[in-house]
C-alpha cells in the first residue's frame, strides 16, 4: 500500500510577500501585487505591467559570494527553501539526508543571465563570458543548488512543463515518497521571467494583458473583459514528508497530499484542448488516486489565468468531471493577486490551497466585475468567504498541453 504523504513546511517568495503569513494576509485582503515594471524601461512595450518580487535581498538567505553565482530564479528557490525548512523545524544535518530529496522545477530557467551574457558576447567577445553562465542558466540548478546548500542527498531532479511545472514537480515528489524512494522531498517551482526579452516574447504572442492604466485591475480571471495574463515571478516550496517520519519527529502537519493526476492535450503548442478533455482527464486521475468522488471537492484553486481560452476550457473541464456538482464547488484564482508565476504558479497556488483548507476561508478572485456567462461557476468574487474545507484541489495547465492536478485533504490520523 502506498505510504501516506503530508505537507510539513511551506515557503514563499512572491509578488505580495516573502513569507507565508503575509502571503495569506494579502490574499485574504485582496491586495494585488501587480504594478508598472521597474526592472527595465517598458515604454516601448504593449504591456508595461508585471507582478514583481519586492524587498528581496538574496543575502538575507545566503552568503553574498553564493548569491552572485545564481540567477534570480535560483536565488528565489534557495530563499523559499530556507523559509520552508525553518517552517518545518527541519535540519537535514540531524536527519538521514540520504533519504531527503529535491524536485524543484522552472519553466524557463535563467533567462536574465542569458540576456546579460548575450550582450557581453556582443561587446567583449568569448573572453568576457562568465564561467558561471551555464550553471546560472540551466533549469535543474535550482534543485542542484538547494541540494548543495541544505545537504539533501536523496533523489534530485527537475520538471520543465511550462505553467504546469511545479504541480508536476510536487506530484512526482509525492510519488517518490509514496513508493519509498525518499522520506522527505523539498519540492515546488521557481521563476524569474520579468526581463526585456521574456516580456517581449510574450507580448509577441499577444498573451499578456495591456491593462497598463490600472495595473491592479489588469488580471481578470473569468471576467468577460479579460485580455490576457499578467507575468509574475518568485518561488513556492513545500516540504513533503512521509507521515510516520513526520510524526516521529513531532512535526506540525498542514495537510495530507492524497492525489495527483496529469495528462497531455496532444492538441496545440499553446492553446488548450477546446473541449477541456485533457484537463478533465488530469482531474479524474487525481480523484482516482485519492479515492474520492468528484463531488467531495469543496474548493479548487483554478489555473485561472485571465486568458480567453484558458478560462473557458477550465470551466468546461470542471463540468465534464463534476457534472451537476460543479456548481457546489467554490473556485478562485489567486493569479488575480500574484500574477502568473509560470513554473512557480502551481506551487504557490498549492500553498494557497493548503492555507485555505487550514483557515476554512476562501480568498476572493479579484476584478471579477462582469462574469463571463460562459464561465458560470462559483469563482468567489468580492470578499473572502468562510466555508469548511475538507478536500481541496489545485490545477495547472501549461503550454504544450501539459495538465496537472493535486488534491489535498485535512490531516486525520
mmCIF file of C-alpha atoms in Angstrom:
data_model
loop_
_atom_site.group_PDB
_atom_site.id
_atom_site.type_symbol
_atom_site.label_atom_id
_atom_site.label_comp_id
_atom_site.label_asym_id
_atom_site.label_seq_id
_atom_site.Cartn_x
_atom_site.Cartn_y
_atom_site.Cartn_z
ATOM 1 C CA UNK A 1 0.000 0.000 0.000
ATOM 2 C CA UNK A 2 1.418 3.457 -0.868
ATOM 3 C CA UNK A 3 2.846 5.385 2.031
ATOM 4 C CA UNK A 4 0.956 8.448 3.238
ATOM 5 C CA UNK A 5 2.491 11.854 2.473
ATOM 6 C CA UNK A 6 1.947 15.096 4.366
ATOM 7 C CA UNK A 7 2.980 18.727 3.964
ATOM 8 C CA UNK A 8 5.033 19.824 6.976
ATOM 9 C CA UNK A 9 6.578 23.101 5.792
ATOM 10 C CA UNK A 10 5.955 25.868 3.249
ATOM 11 C CA UNK A 11 7.948 28.805 1.907
ATOM 12 C CA UNK A 12 7.101 31.646 -0.443
ATOM 13 C CA UNK A 13 8.934 34.379 -2.295
ATOM 14 C CA UNK A 14 6.297 36.111 -4.377
ATOM 15 C CA UNK A 15 4.988 39.494 -5.571
ATOM 16 C CA UNK A 16 2.868 40.137 -2.466
ATOM 17 C CA UNK A 17 5.051 38.717 0.331
ATOM 18 C CA UNK A 18 8.289 36.928 1.111
ATOM 19 C CA UNK A 19 6.786 34.783 3.847
ATOM 20 C CA UNK A 20 3.736 32.566 4.176
ATOM 21 C CA UNK A 21 1.860 34.549 6.829
ATOM 22 C CA UNK A 22 1.959 37.819 4.900
ATOM 23 C CA UNK A 23 1.167 35.977 1.661
ATOM 24 C CA UNK A 24 -2.031 34.686 3.233
ATOM 25 C CA UNK A 25 -2.918 38.099 4.649
ATOM 26 C CA UNK A 26 -2.581 39.715 1.223
ATOM 27 C CA UNK A 27 -4.753 37.041 -0.371
ATOM 28 C CA UNK A 28 -7.467 37.487 2.249
ATOM 29 C CA UNK A 29 -7.421 41.272 1.884
ATOM 30 C CA UNK A 30 -7.340 41.027 -1.905
ATOM 31 C CA UNK A 31 -4.258 43.199 -2.332
ATOM 32 C CA UNK A 32 -2.736 42.926 -5.791
ATOM 33 C CA UNK A 33 0.990 42.586 -6.363
ATOM 34 C CA UNK A 34 0.795 43.918 -9.913
ATOM 35 C CA UNK A 35 2.361 47.246 -10.935
ATOM 36 C CA UNK A 36 4.398 49.036 -13.594
ATOM 37 C CA UNK A 37 7.631 47.231 -14.479
ATOM 38 C CA UNK A 38 10.665 48.979 -12.994
ATOM 39 C CA UNK A 39 13.411 46.418 -13.855
ATOM 40 C CA UNK A 40 13.803 47.973 -17.293
ATOM 41 C CA UNK A 41 12.153 50.702 -19.345
ATOM 42 C CA UNK A 42 8.894 49.184 -20.694
ATOM 43 C CA UNK A 43 7.735 52.328 -22.510
ATOM 44 C CA UNK A 44 8.041 50.708 -25.968
ATOM 45 C CA UNK A 45 6.198 47.542 -24.899
ATOM 46 C CA UNK A 46 2.465 46.941 -25.397
ATOM 47 C CA UNK A 47 2.479 45.507 -21.867
ATOM 48 C CA UNK A 48 4.138 47.648 -19.232
ATOM 49 C CA UNK A 49 2.995 45.769 -16.133
ATOM 50 C CA UNK A 50 4.026 42.719 -14.154
ATOM 51 C CA UNK A 51 3.897 41.258 -10.656
ATOM 52 C CA UNK A 52 7.464 41.702 -9.421
ATOM 53 C CA UNK A 53 9.019 40.311 -6.252
ATOM 54 C CA UNK A 54 9.647 43.216 -3.877
ATOM 55 C CA UNK A 55 12.043 43.869 -0.997
ATOM 56 C CA UNK A 56 14.084 40.774 -1.775
ATOM 57 C CA UNK A 57 17.730 40.677 -0.737
ATOM 58 C CA UNK A 58 19.387 37.360 -1.528
ATOM 59 C CA UNK A 59 21.988 37.957 1.173
ATOM 60 C CA UNK A 60 19.266 37.595 3.793
ATOM 61 C CA UNK A 61 19.168 33.914 2.865
ATOM 62 C CA UNK A 62 22.663 33.006 1.667
ATOM 63 C CA UNK A 63 26.252 34.322 1.573
ATOM 64 C CA UNK A 64 26.938 37.089 -0.941
ATOM 65 C CA UNK A 65 29.513 35.021 -2.836
ATOM 66 C CA UNK A 66 26.962 32.244 -3.413
ATOM 67 C CA UNK A 67 24.188 34.654 -4.403
ATOM 68 C CA UNK A 68 26.417 36.266 -7.054
ATOM 69 C CA UNK A 69 26.752 32.884 -8.760
ATOM 70 C CA UNK A 70 22.996 32.390 -9.053
ATOM 71 C CA UNK A 71 20.412 33.747 -11.460
ATOM 72 C CA UNK A 72 17.411 35.191 -9.572
ATOM 73 C CA UNK A 73 15.327 32.077 -10.255
ATOM 74 C CA UNK A 74 17.866 30.046 -8.254
ATOM 75 C CA UNK A 75 18.068 32.684 -5.511
ATOM 76 C CA UNK A 76 14.291 32.603 -5.132
ATOM 77 C CA UNK A 77 14.290 28.804 -4.855
ATOM 78 C CA UNK A 78 17.029 28.749 -2.224
ATOM 79 C CA UNK A 79 15.363 31.509 -0.209
ATOM 80 C CA UNK A 80 11.928 29.872 -0.299
ATOM 81 C CA UNK A 81 13.501 26.552 0.684
ATOM 82 C CA UNK A 82 15.191 28.111 3.714
ATOM 83 C CA UNK A 83 11.839 29.577 4.753
ATOM 84 C CA UNK A 84 10.089 26.220 4.253
ATOM 85 C CA UNK A 85 12.694 24.231 6.190
ATOM 86 C CA UNK A 86 12.535 26.694 9.064
ATOM 87 C CA UNK A 87 8.750 26.476 8.966
ATOM 88 C CA UNK A 88 9.026 22.675 9.159
ATOM 89 C CA UNK A 89 11.573 22.942 12.006
ATOM 90 C CA UNK A 90 13.769 20.674 9.922
ATOM 91 C CA UNK A 91 17.568 20.460 9.952
ATOM 92 C CA UNK A 92 18.712 17.852 7.453
ATOM 93 C CA UNK A 93 22.049 17.542 9.292
ATOM 94 C CA UNK A 94 20.131 15.933 12.146
ATOM 95 C CA UNK A 95 18.197 13.563 9.878
ATOM 96 C CA UNK A 96 19.103 10.900 7.320
ATOM 97 C CA UNK A 97 19.948 13.232 4.438
ATOM 98 C CA UNK A 98 20.297 10.252 2.079
ATOM 99 C CA UNK A 99 16.506 9.955 2.380
ATOM 100 C CA UNK A 100 15.859 13.635 1.632
ATOM 101 C CA UNK A 101 15.479 14.679 -1.996
ATOM 102 C CA UNK A 102 14.821 17.784 -4.073
ATOM 103 C CA UNK A 103 12.486 18.272 -7.024
ATOM 104 C CA UNK A 104 12.149 21.934 -7.954
ATOM 105 C CA UNK A 105 11.146 22.938 -11.465
ATOM 106 C CA UNK A 106 11.408 26.072 -13.576
ATOM 107 C CA UNK A 107 9.593 26.713 -16.813
ATOM 108 C CA UNK A 108 12.283 28.971 -18.295
ATOM 109 C CA UNK A 109 15.360 28.909 -16.052
ATOM 110 C CA UNK A 110 17.992 31.637 -16.096
ATOM 111 C CA UNK A 111 16.740 33.970 -18.780
ATOM 112 C CA UNK A 112 18.159 37.043 -17.029
ATOM 113 C CA UNK A 113 21.726 35.728 -17.122
ATOM 114 C CA UNK A 114 21.123 34.527 -20.696
ATOM 115 C CA UNK A 115 20.225 38.038 -21.855
ATOM 116 C CA UNK A 116 23.103 39.645 -19.976
ATOM 117 C CA UNK A 117 25.678 37.229 -21.327
ATOM 118 C CA UNK A 118 24.422 37.704 -24.889
ATOM 119 C CA UNK A 119 25.199 41.406 -24.504
ATOM 120 C CA UNK A 120 28.620 40.565 -23.062
ATOM 121 C CA UNK A 121 29.412 38.296 -26.004
ATOM 122 C CA UNK A 122 28.490 41.019 -28.494
ATOM 123 C CA UNK A 123 30.552 43.695 -26.734
ATOM 124 C CA UNK A 124 33.537 41.811 -25.339
ATOM 125 C CA UNK A 125 33.669 38.534 -27.222
ATOM 126 C CA UNK A 126 34.126 34.996 -25.943
ATOM 127 C CA UNK A 127 36.672 36.029 -23.334
ATOM 128 C CA UNK A 128 34.084 38.106 -21.497
ATOM 129 C CA UNK A 129 31.679 35.257 -20.782
ATOM 130 C CA UNK A 130 31.325 34.250 -17.137
ATOM 131 C CA UNK A 131 32.417 30.702 -16.210
ATOM 132 C CA UNK A 132 29.236 30.594 -14.115
ATOM 133 C CA UNK A 133 26.997 31.368 -17.094
ATOM 134 C CA UNK A 134 25.845 27.787 -17.731
ATOM 135 C CA UNK A 135 25.339 26.843 -14.038
ATOM 136 C CA UNK A 136 23.292 30.034 -13.655
ATOM 137 C CA UNK A 137 21.228 29.273 -16.768
ATOM 138 C CA UNK A 138 20.117 25.649 -16.648
ATOM 139 C CA UNK A 139 16.724 24.984 -15.001
ATOM 140 C CA UNK A 140 17.880 21.990 -12.939
ATOM 141 C CA UNK A 141 20.295 24.177 -10.993
ATOM 142 C CA UNK A 142 17.537 25.308 -8.605
ATOM 143 C CA UNK A 143 17.334 21.711 -7.385
ATOM 144 C CA UNK A 144 21.104 21.371 -7.553
ATOM 145 C CA UNK A 145 21.879 24.464 -5.506
ATOM 146 C CA UNK A 146 19.175 23.670 -2.936
ATOM 147 C CA UNK A 147 20.583 20.161 -2.562
ATOM 148 C CA UNK A 148 24.094 21.554 -2.060
ATOM 149 C CA UNK A 149 23.057 24.374 0.260
ATOM 150 C CA UNK A 150 20.994 22.228 2.618
ATOM 151 C CA UNK A 151 22.699 18.858 2.236
ATOM 152 C CA UNK A 152 19.849 16.843 0.712
ATOM 153 C CA UNK A 153 21.497 13.729 -0.730
ATOM 154 C CA UNK A 154 18.433 11.820 -1.913
ATOM 155 C CA UNK A 155 16.759 11.933 -5.347
ATOM 156 C CA UNK A 156 17.328 15.242 -7.122
ATOM 157 C CA UNK A 157 15.529 16.207 -10.305
ATOM 158 C CA UNK A 158 13.762 18.966 -12.214
ATOM 159 C CA UNK A 159 10.477 19.166 -14.108
ATOM 160 C CA UNK A 160 10.018 21.574 -17.021
ATOM 161 C CA UNK A 161 6.401 21.633 -18.195
ATOM 162 C CA UNK A 162 5.737 25.341 -18.671
ATOM 163 C CA UNK A 163 2.936 26.581 -16.412
ATOM 164 C CA UNK A 164 2.331 23.072 -15.007
ATOM 165 C CA UNK A 165 5.964 22.742 -13.893
ATOM 166 C CA UNK A 166 5.666 22.960 -10.128
ATOM 167 C CA UNK A 167 2.440 20.977 -9.976
ATOM 168 C CA UNK A 168 4.198 18.170 -11.839
ATOM 169 C CA UNK A 169 7.232 18.615 -9.596
ATOM 170 C CA UNK A 170 5.231 18.244 -6.404
ATOM 171 C CA UNK A 171 3.211 15.364 -7.839
ATOM 172 C CA UNK A 172 6.344 13.481 -8.875
ATOM 173 C CA UNK A 173 7.947 14.150 -5.477
ATOM 174 C CA UNK A 174 4.764 12.872 -3.817
ATOM 175 C CA UNK A 175 5.044 9.614 -5.746
ATOM 176 C CA UNK A 176 8.727 9.253 -4.811
ATOM 177 C CA UNK A 177 7.799 9.261 -1.134
ATOM 178 C CA UNK A 178 4.781 7.029 -1.702
ATOM 179 C CA UNK A 179 6.981 4.477 -3.443
ATOM 180 C CA UNK A 180 9.749 4.519 -0.828
ATOM 181 C CA UNK A 181 12.451 6.385 -2.759
ATOM 182 C CA UNK A 182 12.649 9.099 -0.077
ATOM 183 C CA UNK A 183 11.159 10.110 3.274
ATOM 184 C CA UNK A 184 11.449 13.860 2.670
ATOM 185 C CA UNK A 185 11.158 15.838 -0.555
ATOM 186 C CA UNK A 186 11.800 19.550 -0.966
ATOM 187 C CA UNK A 187 9.610 20.420 -3.919
ATOM 188 C CA UNK A 188 7.994 23.254 -5.835
ATOM 189 C CA UNK A 189 8.845 25.717 -8.550
ATOM 190 C CA UNK A 190 10.684 28.945 -9.215
ATOM 191 C CA UNK A 191 10.737 31.567 -11.965
ATOM 192 C CA UNK A 192 12.330 34.942 -12.720
ATOM 193 C CA UNK A 193 10.965 35.862 -16.179
ATOM 194 C CA UNK A 194 10.495 39.631 -15.912
ATOM 195 C CA UNK A 195 13.213 40.600 -18.362
ATOM 196 C CA UNK A 196 13.171 42.602 -21.604
ATOM 197 C CA UNK A 197 13.401 39.574 -23.888
ATOM 198 C CA UNK A 198 10.932 37.429 -21.968
ATOM 199 C CA UNK A 199 8.264 40.134 -21.785
ATOM 200 C CA UNK A 200 8.846 40.951 -25.466
ATOM 201 C CA UNK A 201 8.333 37.306 -26.374
ATOM 202 C CA UNK A 202 5.049 37.005 -24.515
ATOM 203 C CA UNK A 203 3.933 40.343 -25.976
ATOM 204 C CA UNK A 204 4.647 38.981 -29.454
ATOM 205 C CA UNK A 205 2.301 36.080 -28.663
ATOM 206 C CA UNK A 206 -0.339 38.599 -27.553
ATOM 207 C CA UNK A 207 -0.693 36.560 -24.368
ATOM 208 C CA UNK A 208 -0.256 39.425 -21.884
ATOM 209 C CA UNK A 209 -2.793 41.915 -20.603
ATOM 210 C CA UNK A 210 -2.355 45.508 -21.772
ATOM 211 C CA UNK A 211 -4.261 46.977 -18.836
ATOM 212 C CA UNK A 212 -1.430 49.388 -18.154
ATOM 213 C CA UNK A 213 -3.507 52.282 -16.802
ATOM 214 C CA UNK A 214 -4.778 50.300 -13.827
ATOM 215 C CA UNK A 215 -2.260 47.508 -13.189
ATOM 216 C CA UNK A 216 -4.024 46.150 -10.113
ATOM 217 C CA UNK A 217 -7.143 45.550 -12.227
ATOM 218 C CA UNK A 218 -5.373 44.016 -15.228
ATOM 219 C CA UNK A 219 -5.620 40.354 -14.260
ATOM 220 C CA UNK A 220 -9.304 39.446 -14.624
ATOM 221 C CA UNK A 221 -9.867 35.661 -14.475
ATOM 222 C CA UNK A 222 -13.319 34.545 -15.671
ATOM 223 C CA UNK A 223 -14.345 38.149 -16.374
ATOM 224 C CA UNK A 224 -15.795 38.976 -19.781
ATOM 225 C CA UNK A 225 -13.362 41.907 -20.108
ATOM 226 C CA UNK A 226 -10.213 39.844 -19.527
ATOM 227 C CA UNK A 227 -7.480 40.451 -22.082
ATOM 228 C CA UNK A 228 -4.559 38.230 -21.090
ATOM 229 C CA UNK A 229 -2.435 37.193 -18.163
ATOM 230 C CA UNK A 230 0.000 39.281 -16.133
ATOM 231 C CA UNK A 231 3.537 37.980 -15.695
ATOM 232 C CA UNK A 232 4.626 37.187 -12.155
ATOM 233 C CA UNK A 233 7.761 35.782 -10.562
ATOM 234 C CA UNK A 234 9.039 34.117 -7.420
ATOM 235 C CA UNK A 235 9.142 30.673 -5.837
ATOM 236 C CA UNK A 236 6.911 28.368 -3.858
ATOM 237 C CA UNK A 237 8.382 25.442 -1.905
ATOM 238 C CA UNK A 238 6.704 22.734 0.139
ATOM 239 C CA UNK A 239 8.277 20.149 2.412
ATOM 240 C CA UNK A 240 6.691 16.780 1.704
ATOM 241 C CA UNK A 241 7.220 14.116 4.317
ATOM 242 C CA UNK A 242 6.231 10.504 4.843
ATOM 243 C CA UNK A 243 3.603 10.509 7.573
ATOM 244 C CA UNK A 244 5.350 8.279 10.130
ATOM 245 C CA UNK A 245 8.597 10.181 9.634
ATOM 246 C CA UNK A 246 6.779 13.443 10.338
ATOM 247 C CA UNK A 247 5.015 12.055 13.406
ATOM 248 C CA UNK A 248 8.214 10.607 14.863
ATOM 249 C CA UNK A 249 9.909 13.986 14.853
ATOM 250 C CA UNK A 250 6.819 15.802 16.155
ATOM 251 C CA UNK A 251 6.273 17.863 13.022
ATOM 252 C CA UNK A 252 3.255 20.053 12.534
ATOM 253 C CA UNK A 253 1.150 18.836 9.634
ATOM 254 C CA UNK A 254 -0.589 21.331 7.356
ATOM 255 C CA UNK A 255 -2.422 18.820 5.170
ATOM 256 C CA UNK A 256 -2.192 15.405 3.580
ATOM 257 C CA UNK A 257 -1.444 15.140 -0.132
ATOM 258 C CA UNK A 258 -3.710 12.389 -1.426
ATOM 259 C CA UNK A 259 -3.968 12.629 -5.210
ATOM 260 C CA UNK A 260 -2.024 13.620 -8.310
ATOM 261 C CA UNK A 261 -3.052 13.397 -11.928
ATOM 262 C CA UNK A 262 -1.509 14.578 -15.168
ATOM 263 C CA UNK A 263 -2.265 14.369 -18.875
ATOM 264 C CA UNK A 264 -1.474 15.837 -22.273
ATOM 265 C CA UNK A 265 -3.925 17.575 -24.563
ATOM 266 C CA UNK A 266 -1.960 16.437 -27.630
ATOM 267 C CA UNK A 267 -3.664 19.338 -29.388
ATOM 268 C CA UNK A 268 -1.665 22.571 -29.858
ATOM 269 C CA UNK A 269 1.581 24.186 -28.716
ATOM 270 C CA UNK A 270 -0.117 26.986 -26.750
ATOM 271 C CA UNK A 271 -3.903 26.655 -26.994
ATOM 272 C CA UNK A 272 -5.661 24.198 -24.667
ATOM 273 C CA UNK A 273 -7.949 21.485 -25.979
ATOM 274 C CA UNK A 274 -11.157 23.484 -26.564
ATOM 275 C CA UNK A 275 -13.333 20.657 -25.233
ATOM 276 C CA UNK A 276 -11.461 20.530 -21.919
ATOM 277 C CA UNK A 277 -10.802 16.792 -22.234
ATOM 278 C CA UNK A 278 -7.125 16.955 -21.280
ATOM 279 C CA UNK A 279 -7.693 18.925 -18.093
ATOM 280 C CA UNK A 280 -10.648 16.697 -17.267
ATOM 281 C CA UNK A 281 -8.505 13.563 -17.557
ATOM 282 C CA UNK A 282 -5.866 15.001 -15.209
ATOM 283 C CA UNK A 283 -8.507 15.819 -12.595
ATOM 284 C CA UNK A 284 -10.104 12.388 -12.959
ATOM 285 C CA UNK A 285 -6.725 10.696 -12.470
ATOM 286 C CA UNK A 286 -6.084 12.726 -9.306
ATOM 287 C CA UNK A 287 -9.535 11.852 -7.951
ATOM 288 C CA UNK A 288 -8.980 8.164 -8.668
ATOM 289 C CA UNK A 289 -5.636 8.131 -6.870
ATOM 290 C CA UNK A 290 -7.157 9.980 -3.908
ATOM 291 C CA UNK A 291 -10.049 7.537 -3.804
ATOM 292 C CA UNK A 292 -12.643 10.280 -3.613
ATOM 293 C CA UNK A 293 -15.674 11.248 -5.640
ATOM 294 C CA UNK A 294 -15.723 14.431 -7.710
ATOM 295 C CA UNK A 295 -18.484 15.946 -5.603
ATOM 296 C CA UNK A 296 -16.348 15.678 -2.466
ATOM 297 C CA UNK A 297 -14.013 18.506 -3.515
ATOM 298 C CA UNK A 298 -15.003 21.578 -1.516
ATOM 299 C CA UNK A 299 -12.665 24.069 -3.175
ATOM 300 C CA UNK A 300 -10.333 24.393 -6.149
ATOM 301 C CA UNK A 301 -7.552 26.872 -6.784
ATOM 302 C CA UNK A 302 -8.000 27.164 -10.544
ATOM 303 C CA UNK A 303 -5.315 27.798 -13.118
ATOM 304 C CA UNK A 304 -7.394 30.912 -13.858
ATOM 305 C CA UNK A 305 -5.006 32.929 -15.993
ATOM 306 C CA UNK A 306 -7.433 35.543 -17.263
ATOM 307 C CA UNK A 307 -6.898 34.496 -20.876
ATOM 308 C CA UNK A 308 -9.931 33.859 -23.051
ATOM 309 C CA UNK A 309 -9.347 30.205 -23.901
ATOM 310 C CA UNK A 310 -7.931 29.058 -20.573
ATOM 311 C CA UNK A 311 -10.886 30.240 -18.511
ATOM 312 C CA UNK A 312 -13.442 28.731 -20.896
ATOM 313 C CA UNK A 313 -11.628 25.403 -21.158
ATOM 314 C CA UNK A 314 -11.073 25.129 -17.429
ATOM 315 C CA UNK A 315 -14.758 25.728 -16.792
ATOM 316 C CA UNK A 316 -15.692 23.067 -19.369
ATOM 317 C CA UNK A 317 -13.275 20.568 -17.828
ATOM 318 C CA UNK A 318 -14.725 21.002 -14.355
ATOM 319 C CA UNK A 319 -18.237 20.462 -15.693
ATOM 320 C CA UNK A 320 -17.122 17.344 -17.549
ATOM 321 C CA UNK A 321 -15.779 15.757 -14.383
ATOM 322 C CA UNK A 322 -18.091 17.124 -11.706
ATOM 323 C CA UNK A 323 -21.336 17.379 -13.632
ATOM 324 C CA UNK A 324 -24.036 18.990 -11.511
ATOM 325 C CA UNK A 325 -21.670 19.014 -8.519
ATOM 326 C CA UNK A 326 -19.569 21.664 -10.277
ATOM 327 C CA UNK A 327 -21.951 24.387 -9.109
ATOM 328 C CA UNK A 328 -21.394 23.377 -5.463
ATOM 329 C CA UNK A 329 -17.615 23.697 -5.533
ATOM 330 C CA UNK A 330 -16.043 27.032 -4.624
ATOM 331 C CA UNK A 331 -13.306 28.162 -7.033
ATOM 332 C CA UNK A 332 -10.846 31.017 -7.038
ATOM 333 C CA UNK A 333 -7.837 32.251 -8.974
ATOM 334 C CA UNK A 334 -5.033 33.630 -6.832
ATOM 335 C CA UNK A 335 -3.277 34.751 -10.025
ATOM 336 C CA UNK A 336 -5.510 37.812 -9.779
ATOM 337 C CA UNK A 337 -3.296 38.756 -6.802
ATOM 338 C CA UNK A 338 0.128 37.287 -7.645
ATOM 339 C CA UNK A 339 0.111 37.380 -11.427
ATOM 340 C CA UNK A 340 1.093 34.248 -13.337
ATOM 341 C CA UNK A 341 4.354 32.939 -11.887
ATOM 342 C CA UNK A 342 4.758 30.400 -14.727
ATOM 343 C CA UNK A 343 6.823 27.477 -13.415
ATOM 344 C CA UNK A 344 6.254 28.588 -9.819
ATOM 345 C CA UNK A 345 2.500 29.067 -10.201
ATOM 346 C CA UNK A 346 1.374 25.583 -9.238
ATOM 347 C CA UNK A 347 3.430 25.555 -6.043
ATOM 348 C CA UNK A 348 2.332 28.974 -4.840
ATOM 349 C CA UNK A 349 -1.262 28.022 -5.600
ATOM 350 C CA UNK A 350 -0.992 24.709 -3.735
ATOM 351 C CA UNK A 351 0.288 26.678 -0.745
ATOM 352 C CA UNK A 352 -2.730 28.966 -1.094
ATOM 353 C CA UNK A 353 -4.993 25.906 -1.183
ATOM 354 C CA UNK A 354 -3.374 24.481 1.958
ATOM 355 C CA UNK A 355 -3.857 27.776 3.789
ATOM 356 C CA UNK A 356 -7.457 27.937 2.564
ATOM 357 C CA UNK A 357 -8.042 24.464 3.971
ATOM 358 C CA UNK A 358 -6.369 25.354 7.281
ATOM 359 C CA UNK A 359 -8.288 28.594 7.757
ATOM 360 C CA UNK A 360 -11.607 27.446 6.264
ATOM 361 C CA UNK A 361 -11.621 30.712 4.356
ATOM 362 C CA UNK A 362 -11.649 31.123 0.575
ATOM 363 C CA UNK A 363 -9.937 34.248 -0.684
ATOM 364 C CA UNK A 364 -11.555 36.295 -3.463
ATOM 365 C CA UNK A 365 -10.841 36.278 -7.167
ATOM 366 C CA UNK A 366 -10.025 39.924 -7.839
ATOM 367 C CA UNK A 367 -11.516 42.009 -10.657
ATOM 368 C CA UNK A 368 -14.390 39.648 -11.392
ATOM 369 C CA UNK A 369 -16.761 42.546 -12.035
ATOM 370 C CA UNK A 370 -18.564 41.269 -15.120
ATOM 371 C CA UNK A 371 -18.537 37.478 -15.073
ATOM 372 C CA UNK A 372 -18.374 35.783 -18.450
ATOM 373 C CA UNK A 373 -21.717 33.975 -18.930
ATOM 374 C CA UNK A 374 -19.800 31.001 -20.370
ATOM 375 C CA UNK A 375 -17.777 30.849 -17.141
ATOM 376 C CA UNK A 376 -20.797 30.204 -14.979
ATOM 377 C CA UNK A 377 -19.383 28.510 -11.877
ATOM 378 C CA UNK A 378 -18.783 29.913 -8.379
ATOM 379 C CA UNK A 379 -15.456 31.796 -8.590
ATOM 380 C CA UNK A 380 -15.735 33.529 -5.172
ATOM 381 C CA UNK A 381 -15.796 37.178 -6.123
ATOM 382 C CA UNK A 382 -15.977 40.217 -3.879
ATOM 383 C CA UNK A 383 -14.722 39.249 -0.422
ATOM 384 C CA UNK A 384 -13.200 36.258 1.321
ATOM 385 C CA UNK A 385 -15.806 33.626 2.143
ATOM 386 C CA UNK A 386 -15.924 31.378 5.210
ATOM 387 C CA UNK A 387 -16.523 27.726 4.351
ATOM 388 C CA UNK A 388 -15.450 24.442 5.900
ATOM 389 C CA UNK A 389 -12.866 22.879 3.579
ATOM 390 C CA UNK A 390 -12.170 19.191 3.963
ATOM 391 C CA UNK A 391 -10.793 18.455 0.484
ATOM 392 C CA UNK A 392 -9.165 20.931 -1.898
ATOM 393 C CA UNK A 393 -7.572 20.775 -5.323
ATOM 394 C CA UNK A 394 -5.104 22.864 -7.317
ATOM 395 C CA UNK A 395 -4.958 22.739 -11.110
ATOM 396 C CA UNK A 396 -2.294 23.834 -13.600
ATOM 397 C CA UNK A 397 -2.424 23.899 -17.413
ATOM 398 C CA UNK A 398 0.765 24.551 -19.367
ATOM 399 C CA UNK A 399 1.851 25.451 -22.887
ATOM 400 C CA UNK A 400 2.427 22.262 -24.848
ATOM 401 C CA UNK A 401 -0.783 20.751 -23.500
ATOM 402 C CA UNK A 402 0.510 19.805 -20.064
ATOM 403 C CA UNK A 403 -2.222 19.368 -17.431
ATOM 404 C CA UNK A 404 -1.654 18.569 -13.758
ATOM 405 C CA UNK A 405 -3.821 18.431 -10.636
ATOM 406 C CA UNK A 406 -3.025 17.955 -6.944
ATOM 407 C CA UNK A 407 -5.577 17.061 -4.269
ATOM 408 C CA UNK A 408 -5.110 17.634 -0.536
ATOM 409 C CA UNK A 409 -7.287 16.921 2.475
ATOM 410 C CA UNK A 410 -7.290 17.892 6.126
ATOM 411 C CA UNK A 411 -4.974 15.563 8.002
ATOM 412 C CA UNK A 412 -6.622 12.843 10.062
ATOM 413 C CA UNK A 413 -4.796 10.060 11.870
#
